[in-house]
Coordinates of C-alpha atoms and ligand atoms in Angstrom, one line a residue:
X1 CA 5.6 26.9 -6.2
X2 CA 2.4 27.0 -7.3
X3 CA 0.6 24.0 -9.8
X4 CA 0.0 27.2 -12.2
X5 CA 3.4 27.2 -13.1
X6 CA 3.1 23.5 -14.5
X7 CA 1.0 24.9 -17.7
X8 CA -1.7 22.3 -16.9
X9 CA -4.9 22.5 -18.9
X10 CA -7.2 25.1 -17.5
X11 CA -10.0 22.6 -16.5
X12 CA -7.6 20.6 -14.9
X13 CA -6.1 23.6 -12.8
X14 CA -10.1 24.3 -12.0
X15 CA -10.2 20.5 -10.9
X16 CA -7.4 20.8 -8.4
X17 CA -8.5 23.7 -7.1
X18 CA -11.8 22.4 -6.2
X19 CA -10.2 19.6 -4.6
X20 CA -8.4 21.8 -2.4
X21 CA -4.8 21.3 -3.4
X22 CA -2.9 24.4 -2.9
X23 CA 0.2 23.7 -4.4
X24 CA 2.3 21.1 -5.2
X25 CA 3.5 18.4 -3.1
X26 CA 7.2 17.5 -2.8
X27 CA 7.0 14.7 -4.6
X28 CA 4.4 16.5 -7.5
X29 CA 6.9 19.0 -8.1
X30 CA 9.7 16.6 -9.3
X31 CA 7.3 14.3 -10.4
X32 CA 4.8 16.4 -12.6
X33 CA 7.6 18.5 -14.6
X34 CA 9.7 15.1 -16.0
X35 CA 6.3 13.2 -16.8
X36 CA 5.3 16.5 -19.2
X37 CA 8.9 16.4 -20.9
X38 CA 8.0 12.4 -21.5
X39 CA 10.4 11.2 -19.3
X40 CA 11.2 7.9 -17.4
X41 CA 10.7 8.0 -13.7
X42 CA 11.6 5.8 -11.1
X43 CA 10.7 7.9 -8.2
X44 CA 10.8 6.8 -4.5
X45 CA 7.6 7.7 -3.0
X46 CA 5.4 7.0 0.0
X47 CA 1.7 6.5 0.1
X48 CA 0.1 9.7 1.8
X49 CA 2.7 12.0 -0.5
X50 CA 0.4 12.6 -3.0
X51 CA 1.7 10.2 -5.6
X52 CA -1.0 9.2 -7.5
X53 CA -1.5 12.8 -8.7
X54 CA 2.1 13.0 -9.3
X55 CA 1.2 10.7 -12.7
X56 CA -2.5 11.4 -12.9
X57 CA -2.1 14.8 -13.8
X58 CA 0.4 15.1 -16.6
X59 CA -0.9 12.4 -17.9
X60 CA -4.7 13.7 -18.5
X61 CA -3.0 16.9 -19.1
X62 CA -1.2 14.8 -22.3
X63 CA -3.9 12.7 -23.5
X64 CA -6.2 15.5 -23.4
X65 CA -4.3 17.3 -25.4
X66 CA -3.7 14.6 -28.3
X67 CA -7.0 13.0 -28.5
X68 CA -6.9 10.5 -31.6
X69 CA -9.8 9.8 -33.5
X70 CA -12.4 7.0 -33.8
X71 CA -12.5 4.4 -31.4
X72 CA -10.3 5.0 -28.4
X73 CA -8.0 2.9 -27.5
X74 CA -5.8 1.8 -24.4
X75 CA -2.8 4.6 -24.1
X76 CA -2.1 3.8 -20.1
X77 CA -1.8 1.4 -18.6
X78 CA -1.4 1.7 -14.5
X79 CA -0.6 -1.3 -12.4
X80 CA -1.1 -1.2 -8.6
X81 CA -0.7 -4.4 -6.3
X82 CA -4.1 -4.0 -4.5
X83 CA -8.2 -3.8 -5.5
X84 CA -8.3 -1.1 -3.5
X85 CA -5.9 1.3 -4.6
X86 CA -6.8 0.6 -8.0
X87 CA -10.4 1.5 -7.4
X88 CA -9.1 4.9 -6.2
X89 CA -6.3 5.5 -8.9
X90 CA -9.5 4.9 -11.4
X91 CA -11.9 7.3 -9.3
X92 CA -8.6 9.5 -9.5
X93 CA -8.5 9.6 -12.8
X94 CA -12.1 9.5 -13.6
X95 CA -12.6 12.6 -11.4
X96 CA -9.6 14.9 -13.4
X97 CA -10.2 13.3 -16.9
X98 CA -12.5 15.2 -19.2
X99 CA -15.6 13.4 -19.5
X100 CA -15.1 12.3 -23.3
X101 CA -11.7 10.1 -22.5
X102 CA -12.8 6.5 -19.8
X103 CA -11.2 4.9 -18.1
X104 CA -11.6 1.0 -16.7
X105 CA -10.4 -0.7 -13.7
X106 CA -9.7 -4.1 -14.1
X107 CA -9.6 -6.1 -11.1
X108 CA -10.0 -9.7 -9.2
X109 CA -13.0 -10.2 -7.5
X110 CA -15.4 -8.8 -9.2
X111 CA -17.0 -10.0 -12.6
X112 CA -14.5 -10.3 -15.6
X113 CA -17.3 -10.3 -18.6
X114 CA -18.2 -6.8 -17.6
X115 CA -14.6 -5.6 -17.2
X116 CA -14.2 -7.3 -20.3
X117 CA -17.2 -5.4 -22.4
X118 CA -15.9 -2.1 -20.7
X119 CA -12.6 -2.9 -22.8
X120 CA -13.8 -3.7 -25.6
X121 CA -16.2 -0.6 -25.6
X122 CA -12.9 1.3 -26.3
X123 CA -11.3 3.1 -23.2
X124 CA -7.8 5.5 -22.8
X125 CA -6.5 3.9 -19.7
X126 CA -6.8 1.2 -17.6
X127 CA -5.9 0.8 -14.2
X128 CA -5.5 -2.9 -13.4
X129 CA -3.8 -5.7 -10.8
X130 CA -1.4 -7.5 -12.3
X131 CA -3.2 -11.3 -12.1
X132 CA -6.9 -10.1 -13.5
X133 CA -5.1 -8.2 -16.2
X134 CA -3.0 -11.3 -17.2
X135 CA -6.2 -13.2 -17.4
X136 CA -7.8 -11.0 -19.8
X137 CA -4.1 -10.6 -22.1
X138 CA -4.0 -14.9 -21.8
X139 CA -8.0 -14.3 -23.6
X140 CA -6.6 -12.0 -25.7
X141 CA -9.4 -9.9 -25.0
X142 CA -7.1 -6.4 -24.6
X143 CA -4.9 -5.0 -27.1
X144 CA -2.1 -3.0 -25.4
X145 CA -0.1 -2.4 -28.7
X146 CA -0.9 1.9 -29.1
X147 CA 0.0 2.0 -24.4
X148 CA 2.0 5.4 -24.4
X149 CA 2.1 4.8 -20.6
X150 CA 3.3 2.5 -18.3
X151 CA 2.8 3.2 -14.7
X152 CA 3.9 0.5 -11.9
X153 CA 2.3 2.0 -8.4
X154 CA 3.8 0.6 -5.3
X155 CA 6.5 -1.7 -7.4
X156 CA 7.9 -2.8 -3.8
X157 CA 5.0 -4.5 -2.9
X158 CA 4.3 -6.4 -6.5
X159 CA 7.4 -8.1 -5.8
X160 CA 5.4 -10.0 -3.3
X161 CA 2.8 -10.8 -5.4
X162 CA 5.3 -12.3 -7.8
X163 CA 4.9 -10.3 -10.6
X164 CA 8.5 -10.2 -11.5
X165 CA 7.8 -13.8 -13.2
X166 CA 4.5 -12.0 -14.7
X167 CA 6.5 -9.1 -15.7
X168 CA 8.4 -10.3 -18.9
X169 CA 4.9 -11.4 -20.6
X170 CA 3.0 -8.2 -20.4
X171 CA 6.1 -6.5 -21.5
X172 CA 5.4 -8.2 -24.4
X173 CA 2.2 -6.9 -25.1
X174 CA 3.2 -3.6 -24.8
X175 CA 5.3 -1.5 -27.6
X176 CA 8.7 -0.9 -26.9
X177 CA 8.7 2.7 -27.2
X178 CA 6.5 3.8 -24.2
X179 CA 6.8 5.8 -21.4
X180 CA 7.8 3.9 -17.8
X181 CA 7.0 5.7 -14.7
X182 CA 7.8 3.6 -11.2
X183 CA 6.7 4.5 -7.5
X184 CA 7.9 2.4 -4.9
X185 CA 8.5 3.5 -1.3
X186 CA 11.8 1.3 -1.5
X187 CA 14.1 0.1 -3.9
X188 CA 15.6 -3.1 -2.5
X189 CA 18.0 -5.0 -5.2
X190 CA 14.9 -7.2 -6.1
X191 CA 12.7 -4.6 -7.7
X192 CA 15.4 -2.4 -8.9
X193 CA 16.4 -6.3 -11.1
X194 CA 12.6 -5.5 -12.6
X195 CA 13.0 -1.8 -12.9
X196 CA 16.1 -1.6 -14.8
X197 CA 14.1 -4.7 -17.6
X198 CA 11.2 -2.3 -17.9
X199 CA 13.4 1.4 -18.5
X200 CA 17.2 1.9 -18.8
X201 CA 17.2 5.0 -18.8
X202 CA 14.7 6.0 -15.8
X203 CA 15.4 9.2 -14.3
X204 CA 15.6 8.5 -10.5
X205 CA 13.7 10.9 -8.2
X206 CA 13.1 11.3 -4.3
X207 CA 12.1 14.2 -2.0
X208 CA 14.8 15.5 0.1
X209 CA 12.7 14.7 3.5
X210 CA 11.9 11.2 3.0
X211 CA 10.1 11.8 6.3
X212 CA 7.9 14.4 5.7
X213 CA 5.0 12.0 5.7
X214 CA 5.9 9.9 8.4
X215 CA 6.9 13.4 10.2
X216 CA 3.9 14.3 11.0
X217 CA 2.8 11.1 13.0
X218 CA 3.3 10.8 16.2
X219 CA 4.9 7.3 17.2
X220 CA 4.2 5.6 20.7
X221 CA 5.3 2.3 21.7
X222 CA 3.2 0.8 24.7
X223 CA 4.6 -1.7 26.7
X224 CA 1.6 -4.5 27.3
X225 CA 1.0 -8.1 28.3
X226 CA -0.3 -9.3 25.4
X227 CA -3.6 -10.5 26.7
X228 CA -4.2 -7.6 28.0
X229 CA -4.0 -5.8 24.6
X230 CA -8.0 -5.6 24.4
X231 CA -8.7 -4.3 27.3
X232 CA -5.8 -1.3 26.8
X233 CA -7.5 -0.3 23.3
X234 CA -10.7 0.0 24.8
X235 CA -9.1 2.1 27.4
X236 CA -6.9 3.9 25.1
X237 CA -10.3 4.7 22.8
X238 CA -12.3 5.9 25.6
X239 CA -9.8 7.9 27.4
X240 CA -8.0 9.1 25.0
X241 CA -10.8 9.8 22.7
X242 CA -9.8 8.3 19.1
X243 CA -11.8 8.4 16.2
X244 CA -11.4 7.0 13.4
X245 CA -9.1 4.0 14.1
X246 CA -7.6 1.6 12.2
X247 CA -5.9 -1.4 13.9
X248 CA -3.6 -3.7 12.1
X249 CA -4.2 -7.6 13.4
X250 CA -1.7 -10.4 12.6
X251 CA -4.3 -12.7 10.8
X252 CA -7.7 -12.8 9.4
X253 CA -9.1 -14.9 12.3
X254 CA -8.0 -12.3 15.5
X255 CA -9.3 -9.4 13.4
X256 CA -12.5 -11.3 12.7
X257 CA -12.7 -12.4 16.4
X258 CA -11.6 -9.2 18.3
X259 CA -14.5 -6.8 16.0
X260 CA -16.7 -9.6 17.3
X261 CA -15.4 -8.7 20.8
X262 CA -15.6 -5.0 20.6
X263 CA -19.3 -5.2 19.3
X264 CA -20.1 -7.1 22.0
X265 CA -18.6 -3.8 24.9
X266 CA -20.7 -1.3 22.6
X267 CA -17.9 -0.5 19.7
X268 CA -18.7 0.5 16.2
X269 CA -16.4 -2.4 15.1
X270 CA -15.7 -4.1 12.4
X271 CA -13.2 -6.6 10.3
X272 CA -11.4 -5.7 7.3
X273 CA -9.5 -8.6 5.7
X274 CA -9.4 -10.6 2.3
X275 CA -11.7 -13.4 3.3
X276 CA -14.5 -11.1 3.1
X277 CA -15.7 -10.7 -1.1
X278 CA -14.8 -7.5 -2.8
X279 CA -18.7 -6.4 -2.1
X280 CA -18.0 -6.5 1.4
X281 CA -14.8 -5.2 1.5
X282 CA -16.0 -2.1 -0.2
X283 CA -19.4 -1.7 1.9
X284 CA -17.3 -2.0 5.0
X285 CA -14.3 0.8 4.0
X286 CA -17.5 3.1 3.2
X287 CA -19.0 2.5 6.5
X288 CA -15.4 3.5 8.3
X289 CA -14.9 6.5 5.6
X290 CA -18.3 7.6 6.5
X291 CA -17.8 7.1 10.5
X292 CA -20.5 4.7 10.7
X293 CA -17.7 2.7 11.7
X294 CA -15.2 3.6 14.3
X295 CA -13.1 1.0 14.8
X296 CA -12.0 -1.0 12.1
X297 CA -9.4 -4.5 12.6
X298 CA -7.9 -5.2 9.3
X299 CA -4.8 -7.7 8.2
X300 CA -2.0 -6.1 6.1
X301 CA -4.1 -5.8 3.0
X302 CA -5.4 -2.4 4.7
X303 CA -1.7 -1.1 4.6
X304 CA -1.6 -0.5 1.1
X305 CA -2.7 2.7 -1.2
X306 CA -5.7 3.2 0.8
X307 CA -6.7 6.5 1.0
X308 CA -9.0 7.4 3.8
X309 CA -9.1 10.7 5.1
X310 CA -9.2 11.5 9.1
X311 CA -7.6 8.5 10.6
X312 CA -6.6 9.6 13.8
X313 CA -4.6 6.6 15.0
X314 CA -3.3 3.5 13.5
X315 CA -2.6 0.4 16.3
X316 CA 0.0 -2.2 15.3
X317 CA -2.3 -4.6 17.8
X318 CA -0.2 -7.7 16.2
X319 CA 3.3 -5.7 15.0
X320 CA 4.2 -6.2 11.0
X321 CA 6.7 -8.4 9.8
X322 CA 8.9 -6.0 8.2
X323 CA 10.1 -2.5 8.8
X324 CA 8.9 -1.7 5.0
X325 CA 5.3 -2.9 6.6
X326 CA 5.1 -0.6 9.6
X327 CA 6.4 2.6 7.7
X328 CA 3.4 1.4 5.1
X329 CA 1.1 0.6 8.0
X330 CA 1.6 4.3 10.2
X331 CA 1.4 5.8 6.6
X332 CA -2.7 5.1 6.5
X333 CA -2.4 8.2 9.1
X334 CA -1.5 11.6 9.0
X335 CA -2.3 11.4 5.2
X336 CA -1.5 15.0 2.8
X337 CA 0.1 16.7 5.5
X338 CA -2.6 16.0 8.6
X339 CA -1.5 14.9 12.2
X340 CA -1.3 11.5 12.9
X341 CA -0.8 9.4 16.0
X342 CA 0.8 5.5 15.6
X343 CA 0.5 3.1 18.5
X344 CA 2.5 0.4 18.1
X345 CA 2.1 -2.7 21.4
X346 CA 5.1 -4.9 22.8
X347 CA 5.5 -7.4 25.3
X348 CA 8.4 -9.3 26.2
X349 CA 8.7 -12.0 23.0
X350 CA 7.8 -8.9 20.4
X351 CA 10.2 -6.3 21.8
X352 CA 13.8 -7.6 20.0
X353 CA 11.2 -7.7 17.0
X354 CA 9.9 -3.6 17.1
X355 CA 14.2 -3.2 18.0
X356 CA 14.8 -4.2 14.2
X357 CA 12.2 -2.0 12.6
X358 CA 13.5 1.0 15.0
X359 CA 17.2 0.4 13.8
X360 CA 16.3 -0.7 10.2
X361 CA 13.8 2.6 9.9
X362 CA 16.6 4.8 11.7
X363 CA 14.5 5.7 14.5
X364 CA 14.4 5.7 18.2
X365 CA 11.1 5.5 20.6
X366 CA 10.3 5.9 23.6
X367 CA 8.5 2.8 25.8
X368 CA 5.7 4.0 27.7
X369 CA 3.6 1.6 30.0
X370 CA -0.3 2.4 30.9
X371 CA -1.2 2.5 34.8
X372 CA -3.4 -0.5 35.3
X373 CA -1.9 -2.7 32.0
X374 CA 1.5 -2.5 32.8
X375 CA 3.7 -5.5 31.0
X376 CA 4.3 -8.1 33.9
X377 CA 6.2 -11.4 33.9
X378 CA 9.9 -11.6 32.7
X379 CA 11.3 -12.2 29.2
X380 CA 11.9 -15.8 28.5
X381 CA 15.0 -16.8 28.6
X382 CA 16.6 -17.7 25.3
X383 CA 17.8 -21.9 24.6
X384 CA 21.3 -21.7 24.0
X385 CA 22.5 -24.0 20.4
X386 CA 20.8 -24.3 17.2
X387 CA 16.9 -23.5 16.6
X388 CA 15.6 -27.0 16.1
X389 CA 14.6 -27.7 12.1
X390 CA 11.1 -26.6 11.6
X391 CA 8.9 -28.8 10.3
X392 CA 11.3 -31.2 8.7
X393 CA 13.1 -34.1 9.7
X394 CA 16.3 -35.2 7.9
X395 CA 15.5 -37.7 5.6
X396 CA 17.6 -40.6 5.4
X397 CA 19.5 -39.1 1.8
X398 CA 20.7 -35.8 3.8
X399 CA 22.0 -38.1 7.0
X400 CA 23.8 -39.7 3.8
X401 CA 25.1 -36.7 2.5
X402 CA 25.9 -35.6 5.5
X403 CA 27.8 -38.5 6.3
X404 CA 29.7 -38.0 2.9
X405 CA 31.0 -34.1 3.8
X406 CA 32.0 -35.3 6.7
X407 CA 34.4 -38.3 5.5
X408 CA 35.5 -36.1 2.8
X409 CA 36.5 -33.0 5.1
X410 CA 38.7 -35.9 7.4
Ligands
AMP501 P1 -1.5 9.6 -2.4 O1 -0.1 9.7 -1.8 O2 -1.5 9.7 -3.9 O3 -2.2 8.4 -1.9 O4 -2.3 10.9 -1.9 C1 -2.5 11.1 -0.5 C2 -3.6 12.1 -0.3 O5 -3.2 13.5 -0.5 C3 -4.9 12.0 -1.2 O6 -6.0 12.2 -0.3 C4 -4.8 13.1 -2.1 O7 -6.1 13.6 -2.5 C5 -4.1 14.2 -1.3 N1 -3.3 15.1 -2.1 C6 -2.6 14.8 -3.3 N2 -1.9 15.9 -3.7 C7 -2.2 16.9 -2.9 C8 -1.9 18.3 -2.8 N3 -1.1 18.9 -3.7 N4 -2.4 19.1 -1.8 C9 -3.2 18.5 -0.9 N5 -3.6 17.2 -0.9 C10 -3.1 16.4 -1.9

């Protein structure tokens, strides 16, 4: 199907074109149709399936269509979970909207009088996280009382953020009659609890292949002692010739360390985490979108939304917690379509860990082991009886309690 048969504007079917999308993507033809008939969505998408235009789209296509007069005033309202992906949804937007209609991201970080000024110069949508945009709301500097749309980008991952406590007050500052529009790449029972208080009556959508993202990455598990784990990138980047690399690290320090490390043997390295300020967050992903930087060592706030073209490999160096995490983390390859290759490293306490996110993704890989790193040592034999209790000590009430249950159960 082509996006002609849509009836998009034709500026905004000249827009796509020059971007280069040919037609639709799974997702965009389910999406697109339902969002120009005004309805609810709740669609389950990955990042990388071309989401974001799945709601930009119509809704320029609508707004543009029905522009109101005099001072303009907020009639979207998009809510994503990271500063990065908002910064891109804006861009998004910015780039298809016609050049009368604005649009203002509103985001931690960065200075809130200016984003407040750009509000109250009048703007069509904003494209905010959820804890700047509360801040503004608790100034009462935003009126969301004429928001026709409400769009909730990767709702799986607000969860975290704990916006379902946040939720119930910005409903509140929103009419009642609007129209709801949810991605998520999962619906566990927790956001669908937040879903179902924002729209009843949500049409659900997903694409038949769930995998067709994920499809075209290639997945490779590599056995590894896990001190050994530098020197197999290095070796791995050399001989295998990546470019563009992106290597998920468990924490903020060994990302910061190990770019130190790999400047040191000669590597366009860098570190990508949320100690650094937004400045240098942003100067840093533009160094790596521009291949000034090769290599870049980021914590889990890389997984999310971020678009960058061409990156040829994603490491899990350190693996994810979750299952939800590594689908999100491989995802940052093999974006719209392209090949992708996702190295994942185990050794013998991480293993039982990357078995869960095999079984609970419903996939099964291969182990391979590198001549010259192979994994050494055995697997540590597991204490038989109950974990010891972490951190706390029973305090003299619970021995008391205790002591109670167990009279009462003689
Ligand atoms: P998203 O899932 O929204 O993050 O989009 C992933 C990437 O796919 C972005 O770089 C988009 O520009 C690109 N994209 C979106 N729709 C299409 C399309 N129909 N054809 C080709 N590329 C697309």
């Amino acid at each position: 199907m082509p996006f002609s048969h849509f009836n998009l504007s034709s500026s905004l079917q000249h827009k796509i074109k020059l971007k280069n999308f040919t037609k639709p993507s799974p997702i965009q033809e389910k999406v697109i149709p339902l969002v120009l008939e005004r309805k609810d969505v709740m669609a389950k998408a990955q990042t990388g399936s071309g989401k974001s235009a799945a709601f930009i789209l119509p809704i320029v296509n609508i707004l543009a269509n029905d522009e109101k007069e005099g001072k303009a005033k907020i009639r979207a309202l998009i809510l994503t979970p990271t500063r990065e992906l908002t910064s891109q949804v804006a861009q998004d937007f910015e780039y298809f909207l016609p050049k009368r209609l604005k649009v203002v991201s509103v985001v931690g970080g960065e200075q809130l009088g200016a984003q407040m000024i750009a509000i109250q110069k009048g703007c069509d949508i904003v494209v905010a996280t959820s804890g700047r945009l509360l801040e503004i709301i608790d100034k009462g500097q935003i009126n969301l009382s004429r928001v026709e749309f409400f769009v909730l980008d990767e709702a799986d991952k607000m969860l975290d953020l704990g916006f379902a406590q946040e939720l119930s007050l910005l409903l509140k500052s929103m009419p009642l009659t609007r129209q709801n529009l949810m991605f998520s790449a999962t619906y566990p029972p927790k956001v669908l609890n937040y879903t179902s208080s924002i729209s009843s009556t949500a049409l659900e959508v997903s694409i038949e292949n769930e995998e067709a993202t994920v499809g075209s990455i290639r997945q490779r598990v590599i056995k590894v002692n896990s001190d050994n784990r530098g020197p197999l990138l290095r070796y791995l980047i050399e001989n295998e010739k990546y470019e563009q690399t992106l290597v998920f690290m468990g924490s903020k320090r060994a990302a910061h360390n190990i770019a130190t490390k790999f400047r040191k043997y000669g590597f366009k390295a860098e570190a990508f985490h949320s100690d650094l300020d937004q400045e240098e967050r942003n100067f840093t992903l533009n160094l790596f979108k521009d291949k000034k930087v090769k290599v870049l060592f980021a914590t889990d706030i890389a997984a999310r939304g971020l678009d960058i073209d061409n990156i040829s490999c994603v490491i899990n160096f350190d693996l994810p917690r979750s299952p939800n995490d590594y689908i999100h983390r491989i995802g940052r390859t093999g974006r719209a379509g392209a090949k992708g290759l996702a190295v994942s490293f185990i050794d013998h306490v991480s293993q039982e860990h990357f078995k869960l996110i095999e079984k609970r993704s419903g996939i099964k890989l291969e182990r391979e082991e590198i001549e010259g790193f192979e994994l050494t040592g055995d697997t540590p034999t597991k204490i038989k009886g109950p974990a010891p209790l972490k951190g706390k000590k029973k305090s003299k009430k619970d021995k008391l309690r205790e002591e109670a249950l167990k009279n009462k159960e003689k």
